[in-house]
Amino acid sequence: MTEDSTPAPAEAATAEVHLDEHGQPLSKNALKKKLKAEAAAKKKAEKDAAKAAAAPANSKKEEVEITDPHLYTENRRNAVAQMEREGFNPYPHKFHVDYRIPDFIQEYEAKTTDGEKLQDKQVSIAGRVVSIRRQGKLYFDDLRGDGAQVQVMSDPQTYGDEEAFQKIHKIIKNGDIIGVTGYPGKSKKGEFSIFPTKIELLSPCLHMLPFAKGDSNMGGLTNMETRYRQRYLDLIVNKEIRDVFGIRASIITEIRKFLDDRHFLEVETPMMNMIPGGAVAKPFITYHNDLSMDLYLRIAPELYLKMLVIGGLDRVYEIGRQFRNEGIDLTHNPEFTTLEFYQAYADYNDLMDMCEELVSGLVKKICGSYKIKYSPKPGLPEVEIDFTPPFKRISMIEGLEEAMKTKLPEMDDPEVEAKLLELLKEHDLECTPPHTTARLLDTLVGEFLEDNIIHPTFITEHPQIMSPLAKYHRSKKFLTERFELFAAGRELANAYTELNNPVIQYNLFLEQAKAGSAGDDEAMVMDDSFVTALEHGLPPTGGFGLGIDRLTMFLSNKNNIKEVLLFPAMKPSDDQMALIAKNAPKKDATNTNMSINMAHYSSADMTNEDVLERLNNDLAGKAFVHGISPTKDDAKLLEKVLKADESVIASQPNVLAWTKLLGMFTPEIRASWS
Amino acid sequence: MILSSSKILFRRPGFFVTAFVPQSQLRSIVSQKTTGTVTGTASHVRSSRGSYGFSNRLRYLASSSSNSSTEIHETTPSSSSLEELNQKIKDKGDEIRQLKADGVVDKDSLAPHVEELLALKAQLPPEETTKATTPTSKQKKDTLKQTHQKQKNEKEPEKELTESEIKTVRLAKVEAMRDAKVEPFEYSFDVTTSAAKLMLDYKDKLEPGEEDETSDVAVAGRIMTRRVFGKLAFFSLQDESGTIQLQFDKKRLGEEFQGLKDWTDGGDIVGVRGTVRRTDKGELTVYAKEWKMLTKAVLPLPDKYHGLQDITKRYRQRHVDLIVNPDVRDTFRKRAKITSMMRRLLDDMGFLEIETPVLHTQSGGAEAKPFETFHNSMDMDLTLRIATELHLKRLIIGGFEKVYELGRIFRNEGISTRHNPEFTSIELYQAYADYEDMMDLTEQLVCTIAEEVCGGLELPYGDFTVSLHRPWRRVTMHDIVKEEIPDFDFAALDPDDPESLNKAKEVAMAAGVDGIAKLNSVGEVLNTCFEELCEPKLIQPTFVIDYPVEVSPLAKPHRSKPALVERFELFAVGREHANSFSELTDPVDQRKRFEAQAAKKAAGDEEACDVDEDFLLALEQGMPPTGGLGIGIDRLIMLLTNSPSIRDVIAFPLLRPNTDGK
């Protein structure tokens, strides 16, 4: 459609562009393309201006092209208000659509011939106007909807009512949503079009849209910030953005199909947990008011899914959001989507086979071939990645020893950490403390194995110390039955034979807890209820996790995770921050979930029983007004509360406990709290 | 503690036998606390726990003596005399069966054999008929009987082994297996069929007593009941599909049989390979050629009389609930089917599934209190989404014409049988559609799913039968409130007249509606009257349409009725199930609505939202006329699975923290 959609009228400037367009192969260097596009746009703007000046001056205000966006919006707002005053509804409730634009094209393009319209077929379509051209009494509008574009070729004869024809075309501006009823047909030049008998404004666009000029698919909207912040604009003007989300949706649909066909059951497990388990990561913390309880957003669904396998759901999966309170970069967003599945009676060997089938099948289905082109980092050249199964398998320790041409220390060597650190130094590698065996090994694996992987490769048999939920290897000491799938240096999947021995699981949790208290804030947290569940017997089970966002990045050749998320996390812009601050109710200083809103008490009579009861509820689960440390708000409030009758205070247990706690500090100390 | 009353055995049907069978021996073991070998074994377990490291992983303790396991058996008195007796009974039984098989069917010829069999059986100690390994020495039995008697006299409550005692004994078995170089936590097992499939494959096949000798099947699952008779054992095995009987005997298994007897308990997960036969009683059975312990369960299955009464324990330990209540598994199977069908139906209609953020910088899209959290590295306050509405609408603005998201929503509210702080909803948006279209779509979705999942449109729910036959009733909010307050017409009130509000309030209070005094508009009064008076009575599916604008900040003004919006909510069994509007597309009107919300918020309404400038900016780019629909997935599942509480359809509902320290 891109070529056919160029205007039919024989206008000199557009014809030139037309020619240029045909002369340009798609793969031409982007800068050159852009320059050309800009030059063409400039030319066209000049032409348009000339044309506008030449046009009969019905209403100067509307015909002169306005270039200042604020003025443009102002004018549009006024125009819309004017319509409403005139009893014309610019936001109608309903417009019946016979065909989506892509369906309309598919249905009628082949059935029409040049210069003819099907006068017996009156149909309705709707979409957004992305360009308007006028030639004499004819209007040529391009209408876009659901990823396709069609020309609206409007003439007063077909339209019938000339007055209405003039009126509606005066109203419609670039970016408006309109509904069109008319005949399918083709222009004399062979451009497939709809010839309207009626056009309706469905929703006006009050802003100037930064549309693509010339042949570029990427339009005037190239600023990354704006693209992500105002994704709808990005979707309106940059046509191929929606394709990424089509790919994303089909990946998820295909995965569901793959698993449903194998009798897996899709389940939903909690996203708010009392213990953040199943992975090692910093969690988000939130607070449940009614239960007076801190909750963590899940970092992995693993433990819950295994509990379901214990419960006899032998094959379960969940595709869903995980949350990690980490920095944002090219491959990390605070919330991301994973697949995890668990299959009873399977082990990691079974899962490697399944993983090959699933991943290579997805690549083939979505990209049409096992081989894809991918640029792993911005600026790096594209590499070809071959997903033809079977994938290569490297046992981690053996692979490391081979790559480093040295023998690694044994895991039970009392000086294993010192020796690994020595190795790191030898190779000029850094590892942020604490220098636990797991972290040191991870650094080496990153350097010597992961970074050298291009084609999909399983790194297998991680040491137990790096894998507290994986099962000890059936024949290799200190190792586990685990694998990770890497491609182009990025981790795609992680799986293991699940540890189902409760005694060993308990001890591994204890070790993790030790590491945690030694300063490794990425150590796993002890989860007693999970150990209890294991004691009820988890069958031999293979568990598998896959990053959906990462896979989408591969299959759509994007190297920034923001490109595969519709609304990636962004720090609000200064404008947004100001607005949010303006709109938000005033919060107290410390601004944590544990805080009590002091506004409720600043002018309240604290001797009033109802007020005290409220304070009592607010203090539930807290030591101090702002949670875990005392502040001057505590001191101030205490003074007021102590004016109340003792028996009244005593009837509110949380308030009583709080007054007693504060009473343990001298007034001098209380006065020093900030 | 009563160990050997046959009464108890009979009172404990099904798998509870299992939990009990080993206890008599366990008790005898545990009671010898001070010097008993099991205590020794237990401490072995503990010490191995404490000093666990990679170097002493138990399974690598290659050939340490098998003391503990043999000693366990030494504590169990010899049972040879009983075994002999059992064998005799079995032989006699076989003889009788053989006679029957040979065509001897007349009672008279069989009578002497049967008498002989009964005489043999009479020699069995009453409660040991099912237990070969229980004490048989007369002395022991007498002691037990005395204990029994004594306890009965004193009317002491029944006492069983505590969970930790059972755990100790079972951990000892783990050790025993390790000592025998058998892994108690296997790595994998190749399952060839399932219980349900076997039942289907052998339906109307095999006569009682007949064996399909050509068959070779492998099944795996959890031992639900366990009966061991000398050289013969029958287990019932539960897998995901159902249950099937397993038969083991020494004849086939040889040495393996001893391990089966010694190491298995109810609750263990085993894999069995064998042939298929039908027992003389006609029960389809896998007749084992080999067996494998796949996972030794360290804790027993719950006792029906204690464990499952506690409803919160069902939710807290959902895995146990799933093991013992097949209905619960069925509910979650239906849940998966409902969501999967919902997706398939929408995909087929050309809707695109979308994932929008859970973490929002500004809360909006519904009236509810959000959860708050904090992003460390961005140094930024975030709220968890209370709706997906505003982001999905942005995508409609961006040019997607049909989108949906089926996902989790979070609201910082109390918990109840209808509310969980996180729940699943579907929101869908369709450009160029309105709320009438959405009503048709709702009917179509719910009916198609109900027919597929429930097999029909007449659904039992509690004491009601809900009929989903289309079309569903459609009634305006004004009309339905009028049914309850017949002498007053809210629609006749002039919204601009300040007296209208007072009149409305008076009428509402006279009708006994609570919480009216604080309301500030006629619309809110009407809505509250509806919620209080009408909502609980709406059992059959009903679309309540045309809501007051004051309670619907994101809906489009009604095309013909002033002060109302084009909105409906779907009610059934007294609950809201869906909410839908012709979406408000006018940015100027939307700003006014947001400002009204912000004013409410400033006045202390924590559920009201702020002015969302970012969304207004998006609306100004032009949003096509759009119909939006939200359906509460959990509530729909409750309706379709006849579940009274939301906790029955959420695998792990949020519960108050357990106060007894567990």
mmCIF file of N, CA and C in Angstrom, chain A residues 77 91-95 128 146 203 206-207 248 256 268-269 271-272 285-289 293 307 310-311 314 321 325-326 335 337 345 464 471-473 478 501 507 535-538 571-572 583 591 593, chain B residues 49 54 59-60 167 178 185-187 189 222 240 295 298-299 319 335 343 355-356 358-359 369 372-373 375-376 378 380-381 397 401 405 408 412-413 422 424 432 437 556-557 587 611 620-623 657:
data_model
loop_
_atom_site.group_PDB
_atom_site.id
_atom_site.type_symbol
_atom_site.label_atom_id
_atom_site.label_comp_id
_atom_site.label_asym_id
_atom_site.label_seq_id
_atom_site.Cartn_x
_atom_site.Cartn_y
_atom_site.Cartn_z
ATOM 1 N N ARG A 77 -9.486 23.885 19.110
ATOM 2 C CA ARG A 77 -10.383 23.887 20.271
ATOM 3 C C ARG A 77 -11.561 24.819 20.018
ATOM 4 N N TYR A 91 -18.413 14.602 18.793
ATOM 5 C CA TYR A 91 -18.067 13.305 19.396
ATOM 6 C C TYR A 91 -19.273 12.387 19.361
ATOM 7 N N PRO A 92 -19.685 11.930 18.178
ATOM 8 C CA PRO A 92 -20.883 11.094 18.115
ATOM 9 C C PRO A 92 -20.676 9.766 18.845
ATOM 10 N N HIS A 93 -21.789 9.125 19.160
ATOM 11 C CA HIS A 93 -21.735 7.930 20.004
ATOM 12 C C HIS A 93 -21.363 6.687 19.254
ATOM 13 N N LYS A 94 -21.739 6.652 17.974
ATOM 14 C CA LYS A 94 -21.628 5.359 17.313
ATOM 15 C C LYS A 94 -21.523 5.602 15.822
ATOM 16 N N PHE A 95 -20.639 4.857 15.213
ATOM 17 C CA PHE A 95 -20.615 4.847 13.761
ATOM 18 C C PHE A 95 -20.503 3.402 13.340
ATOM 19 N N ARG A 128 -8.312 7.105 10.781
ATOM 20 C CA ARG A 128 -7.730 8.422 11.051
ATOM 21 C C ARG A 128 -7.201 9.018 9.757
ATOM 22 N N ASP A 146 -6.159 0.241 11.745
ATOM 23 C CA ASP A 146 -5.695 -1.120 12.003
ATOM 24 C C ASP A 146 -4.553 -1.534 11.090
ATOM 25 N N SER A 203 -14.231 12.049 15.700
ATOM 26 C CA SER A 203 -13.485 12.578 16.830
ATOM 27 C C SER A 203 -12.392 13.503 16.285
ATOM 28 N N LEU A 206 -6.995 17.520 18.148
ATOM 29 C CA LEU A 206 -6.752 18.918 18.482
ATOM 30 C C LEU A 206 -5.295 19.324 18.299
ATOM 31 N N HIS A 207 -4.453 18.335 17.988
ATOM 32 C CA HIS A 207 -3.026 18.647 17.892
ATOM 33 C C HIS A 207 -2.505 18.395 16.491
ATOM 34 N N ARG A 248 4.650 -9.788 19.348
ATOM 35 C CA ARG A 248 4.588 -10.101 20.777
ATOM 36 C C ARG A 248 3.332 -10.913 21.090
ATOM 37 N N ARG A 256 1.055 -20.434 24.378
ATOM 38 C CA ARG A 256 -0.130 -21.019 25.014
ATOM 39 C C ARG A 256 -0.570 -22.263 24.266
ATOM 40 N N GLU A 268 -3.092 -18.883 37.610
ATOM 41 C CA GLU A 268 -2.678 -17.557 38.051
ATOM 42 C C GLU A 268 -2.308 -17.633 39.524
ATOM 43 N N THR A 269 -1.090 -17.258 39.836
ATOM 44 C CA THR A 269 -0.652 -17.275 41.235
ATOM 45 C C THR A 269 -0.453 -15.832 41.707
ATOM 46 N N MET A 271 0.477 -12.139 42.807
ATOM 47 C CA MET A 271 1.541 -11.190 42.477
ATOM 48 C C MET A 271 1.993 -10.454 43.732
ATOM 49 N N MET A 272 1.168 -10.515 44.790
ATOM 50 C CA MET A 272 1.579 -9.896 46.048
ATOM 51 C C MET A 272 1.851 -11.005 47.047
ATOM 52 N N ILE A 285 8.083 -3.181 47.583
ATOM 53 C CA ILE A 285 7.334 -3.385 48.821
ATOM 54 C C ILE A 285 6.085 -2.515 48.776
ATOM 55 N N THR A 286 4.975 -3.060 49.195
ATOM 56 C CA THR A 286 3.779 -2.252 49.328
ATOM 57 C C THR A 286 3.101 -2.604 50.647
ATOM 58 N N TYR A 287 2.015 -1.935 50.909
ATOM 59 C CA TYR A 287 1.427 -2.064 52.234
ATOM 60 C C TYR A 287 -0.075 -2.242 52.103
ATOM 61 N N HIS A 288 -0.588 -3.270 52.743
ATOM 62 C CA HIS A 288 -2.025 -3.498 52.715
ATOM 63 C C HIS A 288 -2.652 -2.841 53.921
ATOM 64 N N ASN A 289 -3.467 -1.842 53.668
ATOM 65 C CA ASN A 289 -4.011 -1.039 54.772
ATOM 66 C C ASN A 289 -4.847 -1.870 55.732
ATOM 67 N N MET A 293 -0.195 -4.716 56.818
ATOM 68 C CA MET A 293 0.824 -5.721 56.517
ATOM 69 C C MET A 293 1.606 -5.296 55.291
ATOM 70 N N MET A 307 3.921 -25.596 44.302
ATOM 71 C CA MET A 307 2.912 -26.057 45.270
ATOM 72 C C MET A 307 1.719 -26.666 44.537
ATOM 73 N N ILE A 310 2.632 -30.111 43.633
ATOM 74 C CA ILE A 310 2.468 -30.944 44.832
ATOM 75 C C ILE A 310 0.991 -31.302 44.990
ATOM 76 N N GLY A 311 0.115 -30.343 44.692
ATOM 77 C CA GLY A 311 -1.325 -30.568 44.822
ATOM 78 C C GLY A 311 -1.907 -31.478 43.762
ATOM 79 N N ASP A 314 -0.350 -31.806 37.534
ATOM 80 C CA ASP A 314 0.956 -32.286 37.100
ATOM 81 C C ASP A 314 1.649 -31.376 36.085
ATOM 82 N N ARG A 321 3.304 -11.162 34.733
ATOM 83 C CA ARG A 321 4.226 -10.093 35.067
ATOM 84 C C ARG A 321 5.036 -10.440 36.308
ATOM 85 N N ASN A 325 12.839 -4.548 41.650
ATOM 86 C CA ASN A 325 13.148 -3.159 41.983
ATOM 87 C C ASN A 325 14.586 -2.856 41.614
ATOM 88 N N GLU A 326 14.835 -2.813 40.315
ATOM 89 C CA GLU A 326 16.195 -2.647 39.818
ATOM 90 C C GLU A 326 16.234 -1.495 38.839
ATOM 91 N N GLU A 335 9.022 -4.013 35.475
ATOM 92 C CA GLU A 335 8.060 -5.108 35.342
ATOM 93 C C GLU A 335 8.275 -5.754 33.984
ATOM 94 N N THR A 337 7.591 -9.697 31.572
ATOM 95 C CA THR A 337 6.694 -10.846 31.449
ATOM 96 C C THR A 337 7.497 -12.123 31.267
ATOM 97 N N TYR A 345 7.349 -35.484 36.633
ATOM 98 C CA TYR A 345 8.002 -36.675 36.074
ATOM 99 C C TYR A 345 8.957 -36.363 34.928
ATOM 100 N N GLN A 464 25.636 -26.119 42.681
ATOM 101 C CA GLN A 464 24.498 -25.987 43.599
ATOM 102 C C GLN A 464 24.493 -24.613 44.267
ATOM 103 N N LYS A 471 17.902 -29.217 41.602
ATOM 104 C CA LYS A 471 18.223 -30.475 42.249
ATOM 105 C C LYS A 471 19.675 -30.871 42.010
ATOM 106 N N TYR A 472 20.273 -31.402 43.079
ATOM 107 C CA TYR A 472 21.649 -31.912 42.989
ATOM 108 C C TYR A 472 21.751 -32.907 41.847
ATOM 109 N N HIS A 473 22.848 -32.841 41.154
ATOM 110 C CA HIS A 473 23.044 -33.671 39.965
ATOM 111 C C HIS A 473 23.087 -35.145 40.340
ATOM 112 N N PHE A 478 28.522 -31.662 43.602
ATOM 113 C CA PHE A 478 28.420 -30.201 43.752
ATOM 114 C C PHE A 478 27.611 -29.510 42.662
ATOM 115 N N ASN A 501 13.709 -32.481 47.545
ATOM 116 C CA ASN A 501 14.091 -33.047 48.832
ATOM 117 C C ASN A 501 13.996 -31.951 49.894
ATOM 118 N N ASN A 507 18.167 -26.759 54.060
ATOM 119 C CA ASN A 507 19.561 -26.386 54.304
ATOM 120 C C ASN A 507 20.070 -25.360 53.307
ATOM 121 N N GLU A 535 7.474 -31.049 51.993
ATOM 122 C CA GLU A 535 7.388 -32.222 52.870
ATOM 123 C C GLU A 535 6.173 -33.080 52.554
ATOM 124 N N HIS A 536 5.201 -32.473 51.875
ATOM 125 C CA HIS A 536 4.067 -33.276 51.437
ATOM 126 C C HIS A 536 4.385 -34.042 50.157
ATOM 127 N N GLY A 537 5.570 -33.820 49.614
ATOM 128 C CA GLY A 537 5.999 -34.601 48.465
ATOM 129 C C GLY A 537 5.746 -33.929 47.134
ATOM 130 N N LEU A 538 6.825 -33.411 46.539
ATOM 131 C CA LEU A 538 6.762 -32.894 45.162
ATOM 132 C C LEU A 538 7.275 -33.996 44.255
ATOM 133 N N LYS A 571 10.987 7.553 33.956
ATOM 134 C CA LYS A 571 10.891 8.542 35.018
ATOM 135 C C LYS A 571 10.023 9.665 34.446
ATOM 136 N N PRO A 572 9.051 10.132 35.214
ATOM 137 C CA PRO A 572 8.196 11.177 34.655
ATOM 138 C C PRO A 572 9.014 12.398 34.259
ATOM 139 N N ASN A 583 -1.320 17.891 41.576
ATOM 140 C CA ASN A 583 -2.588 17.188 41.736
ATOM 141 C C ASN A 583 -2.643 16.303 42.971
ATOM 142 N N ASN A 591 7.247 9.889 53.489
ATOM 143 C CA ASN A 591 6.760 9.337 52.244
ATOM 144 C C ASN A 591 7.032 7.851 52.065
ATOM 145 N N ASN A 593 5.237 3.821 52.715
ATOM 146 C CA ASN A 593 3.935 3.201 52.891
ATOM 147 C C ASN A 593 3.586 3.008 54.357
ATOM 148 N N ARG B 49 21.083 -32.834 58.762
ATOM 149 C CA ARG B 49 20.498 -31.551 58.423
ATOM 150 C C ARG B 49 21.438 -30.430 58.790
ATOM 151 N N PHE B 54 28.042 -29.818 50.764
ATOM 152 C CA PHE B 54 28.095 -30.560 49.519
ATOM 153 C C PHE B 54 28.865 -31.845 49.692
ATOM 154 N N ARG B 59 22.943 -38.817 49.850
ATOM 155 C CA ARG B 59 22.859 -39.900 48.892
ATOM 156 C C ARG B 59 24.234 -40.398 48.465
ATOM 157 N N TYR B 60 25.256 -39.607 48.764
ATOM 158 C CA TYR B 60 26.590 -40.057 48.376
ATOM 159 C C TYR B 60 27.269 -40.851 49.479
ATOM 160 N N LYS B 167 6.757 -37.283 61.037
ATOM 161 C CA LYS B 167 7.832 -36.778 60.194
ATOM 162 C C LYS B 167 9.149 -37.454 60.557
ATOM 163 N N ARG B 178 18.275 -44.459 51.600
ATOM 164 C CA ARG B 178 19.606 -44.028 51.174
ATOM 165 C C ARG B 178 20.624 -45.109 51.503
ATOM 166 N N PHE B 185 14.172 -39.475 46.360
ATOM 167 C CA PHE B 185 13.651 -38.351 45.578
ATOM 168 C C PHE B 185 14.152 -38.516 44.148
ATOM 169 N N GLU B 186 13.408 -39.248 43.361
ATOM 170 C CA GLU B 186 13.862 -39.623 42.024
ATOM 171 C C GLU B 186 13.952 -38.415 41.093
ATOM 172 N N TYR B 187 14.586 -38.643 39.948
ATOM 173 C CA TYR B 187 14.812 -37.551 39.000
ATOM 174 C C TYR B 187 13.744 -37.440 37.935
ATOM 175 N N PHE B 189 10.507 -39.948 35.632
ATOM 176 C CA PHE B 189 9.849 -41.223 35.448
ATOM 177 C C PHE B 189 9.042 -41.135 34.163
ATOM 178 N N ARG B 222 0.192 -40.278 43.521
ATOM 179 C CA ARG B 222 0.304 -40.287 44.964
ATOM 180 C C ARG B 222 -0.477 -41.457 45.551
ATOM 181 N N GLU B 240 -3.246 -36.933 38.115
ATOM 182 C CA GLU B 240 -4.011 -35.732 37.802
ATOM 183 C C GLU B 240 -5.397 -36.080 37.266
ATOM 184 N N THR B 295 8.943 -39.820 45.070
ATOM 185 C CA THR B 295 9.154 -38.820 46.116
ATOM 186 C C THR B 295 8.580 -39.349 47.418
ATOM 187 N N VAL B 298 7.303 -36.585 53.401
ATOM 188 C CA VAL B 298 7.766 -36.575 54.782
ATOM 189 C C VAL B 298 6.606 -36.298 55.737
ATOM 190 N N LEU B 299 5.593 -35.618 55.230
ATOM 191 C CA LEU B 299 4.411 -35.346 56.043
ATOM 192 C C LEU B 299 3.261 -36.228 55.557
ATOM 193 N N HIS B 319 -2.034 -26.788 48.301
ATOM 194 C CA HIS B 319 -1.550 -28.038 47.720
ATOM 195 C C HIS B 319 -2.216 -29.243 48.378
ATOM 196 N N ARG B 335 -11.346 -22.984 35.491
ATOM 197 C CA ARG B 335 -10.833 -21.621 35.431
ATOM 198 C C ARG B 335 -9.944 -21.447 34.209
ATOM 199 N N ARG B 343 -10.031 -15.826 25.655
ATOM 200 C CA ARG B 343 -8.983 -15.356 24.742
ATOM 201 C C ARG B 343 -9.252 -15.813 23.320
ATOM 202 N N GLU B 355 -0.377 -6.149 26.773
ATOM 203 C CA GLU B 355 0.024 -6.052 28.183
ATOM 204 C C GLU B 355 0.362 -4.607 28.502
ATOM 205 N N THR B 356 -0.398 -4.013 29.380
ATOM 206 C CA THR B 356 -0.102 -2.644 29.793
ATOM 207 C C THR B 356 0.500 -2.677 31.193
ATOM 208 N N VAL B 358 1.608 -2.575 35.077
ATOM 209 C CA VAL B 358 0.968 -2.739 36.383
ATOM 210 C C VAL B 358 1.363 -1.563 37.280
ATOM 211 N N LEU B 359 2.597 -1.095 37.087
ATOM 212 C CA LEU B 359 3.098 -0.003 37.918
ATOM 213 C C LEU B 359 2.775 1.320 37.237
ATOM 214 N N LYS B 369 -9.048 2.499 46.038
ATOM 215 C CA LYS B 369 -7.824 2.903 46.719
ATOM 216 C C LYS B 369 -6.666 2.048 46.212
ATOM 217 N N GLU B 372 0.443 1.399 47.115
ATOM 218 C CA GLU B 372 1.545 2.279 46.768
ATOM 219 C C GLU B 372 2.852 1.541 46.936
ATOM 220 N N THR B 373 3.801 1.863 46.078
ATOM 221 C CA THR B 373 5.129 1.297 46.251
ATOM 222 C C THR B 373 6.147 2.312 45.782
ATOM 223 N N HIS B 375 9.981 2.920 43.709
ATOM 224 C CA HIS B 375 11.084 2.400 42.897
ATOM 225 C C HIS B 375 12.381 3.044 43.356
ATOM 226 N N ASN B 376 13.294 2.196 43.811
ATOM 227 C CA ASN B 376 14.514 2.726 44.432
ATOM 228 C C ASN B 376 15.358 3.541 43.470
ATOM 229 N N MET B 378 14.899 4.779 40.555
ATOM 230 C CA MET B 378 14.285 5.953 39.928
ATOM 231 C C MET B 378 13.815 6.955 40.973
ATOM 232 N N MET B 380 11.147 7.038 42.918
ATOM 233 C CA MET B 380 9.847 7.446 42.407
ATOM 234 C C MET B 380 8.729 6.643 43.081
ATOM 235 N N ASP B 381 7.679 7.362 43.462
ATOM 236 C CA ASP B 381 6.491 6.694 43.991
ATOM 237 C C ASP B 381 5.695 6.091 42.841
ATOM 238 N N ILE B 397 -6.506 5.117 20.709
ATOM 239 C CA ILE B 397 -6.104 6.392 20.101
ATOM 240 C C ILE B 397 -4.943 6.151 19.139
ATOM 241 N N GLU B 401 -7.724 -1.103 16.755
ATOM 242 C CA GLU B 401 -9.181 -0.930 16.812
ATOM 243 C C GLU B 401 -9.865 -1.886 17.775
ATOM 244 N N GLU B 405 -7.032 -6.768 27.436
ATOM 245 C CA GLU B 405 -6.019 -7.253 28.372
ATOM 246 C C GLU B 405 -6.735 -8.064 29.434
ATOM 247 N N ARG B 408 -4.135 -8.992 36.012
ATOM 248 C CA ARG B 408 -4.339 -8.748 37.429
ATOM 249 C C ARG B 408 -4.558 -7.268 37.704
ATOM 250 N N ASN B 412 -6.560 -1.735 47.179
ATOM 251 C CA ASN B 412 -6.188 -1.780 48.593
ATOM 252 C C ASN B 412 -7.440 -1.754 49.458
ATOM 253 N N GLU B 413 -8.138 -2.881 49.468
ATOM 254 C CA GLU B 413 -9.416 -2.983 50.160
ATOM 255 C C GLU B 413 -9.370 -4.152 51.124
ATOM 256 N N GLU B 422 -5.926 -8.662 45.065
ATOM 257 C CA GLU B 422 -5.570 -8.761 43.650
ATOM 258 C C GLU B 422 -6.561 -9.695 42.985
ATOM 259 N N THR B 424 -8.496 -10.834 38.918
ATOM 260 C CA THR B 424 -8.261 -10.850 37.478
ATOM 261 C C THR B 424 -9.466 -10.267 36.758
ATOM 262 N N TYR B 432 -15.459 2.248 17.272
ATOM 263 C CA TYR B 432 -16.695 2.378 16.488
ATOM 264 C C TYR B 432 -17.857 1.566 17.054
ATOM 265 N N ASP B 437 -23.574 -2.494 21.603
ATOM 266 C CA ASP B 437 -22.736 -3.550 21.030
ATOM 267 C C ASP B 437 -22.084 -4.372 22.136
ATOM 268 N N LYS B 556 -19.597 8.190 28.358
ATOM 269 C CA LYS B 556 -20.093 9.231 27.477
ATOM 270 C C LYS B 556 -21.517 9.627 27.867
ATOM 271 N N PRO B 557 -21.840 10.936 27.757
ATOM 272 C CA PRO B 557 -23.211 11.351 28.068
ATOM 273 C C PRO B 557 -24.199 10.589 27.183
ATOM 274 N N PRO B 587 -12.425 15.490 25.120
ATOM 275 C CA PRO B 587 -11.424 15.860 26.142
ATOM 276 C C PRO B 587 -11.889 16.998 27.046
ATOM 277 N N VAL B 611 -6.881 14.684 38.360
ATOM 278 C CA VAL B 611 -6.900 15.061 36.945
ATOM 279 C C VAL B 611 -5.691 14.413 36.273
ATOM 280 N N GLU B 620 -6.935 14.375 23.388
ATOM 281 C CA GLU B 620 -6.975 15.504 22.461
ATOM 282 C C GLU B 620 -6.482 15.130 21.069
ATOM 283 N N GLN B 621 -5.774 14.005 20.972
ATOM 284 C CA GLN B 621 -5.351 13.564 19.644
ATOM 285 C C GLN B 621 -6.511 12.933 18.886
ATOM 286 N N GLY B 622 -7.632 12.743 19.567
ATOM 287 C CA GLY B 622 -8.796 12.179 18.902
ATOM 288 C C GLY B 622 -8.915 10.689 19.128
ATOM 289 N N MET B 623 -9.948 10.283 19.844
ATOM 290 C CA MET B 623 -10.210 8.866 20.057
ATOM 291 C C MET B 623 -11.510 8.531 19.348
ATOM 292 N N PRO B 657 -2.451 -12.906 58.152
ATOM 293 C CA PRO B 657 -1.313 -13.733 58.565
ATOM 294 C C PRO B 657 -1.751 -14.697 59.654
#
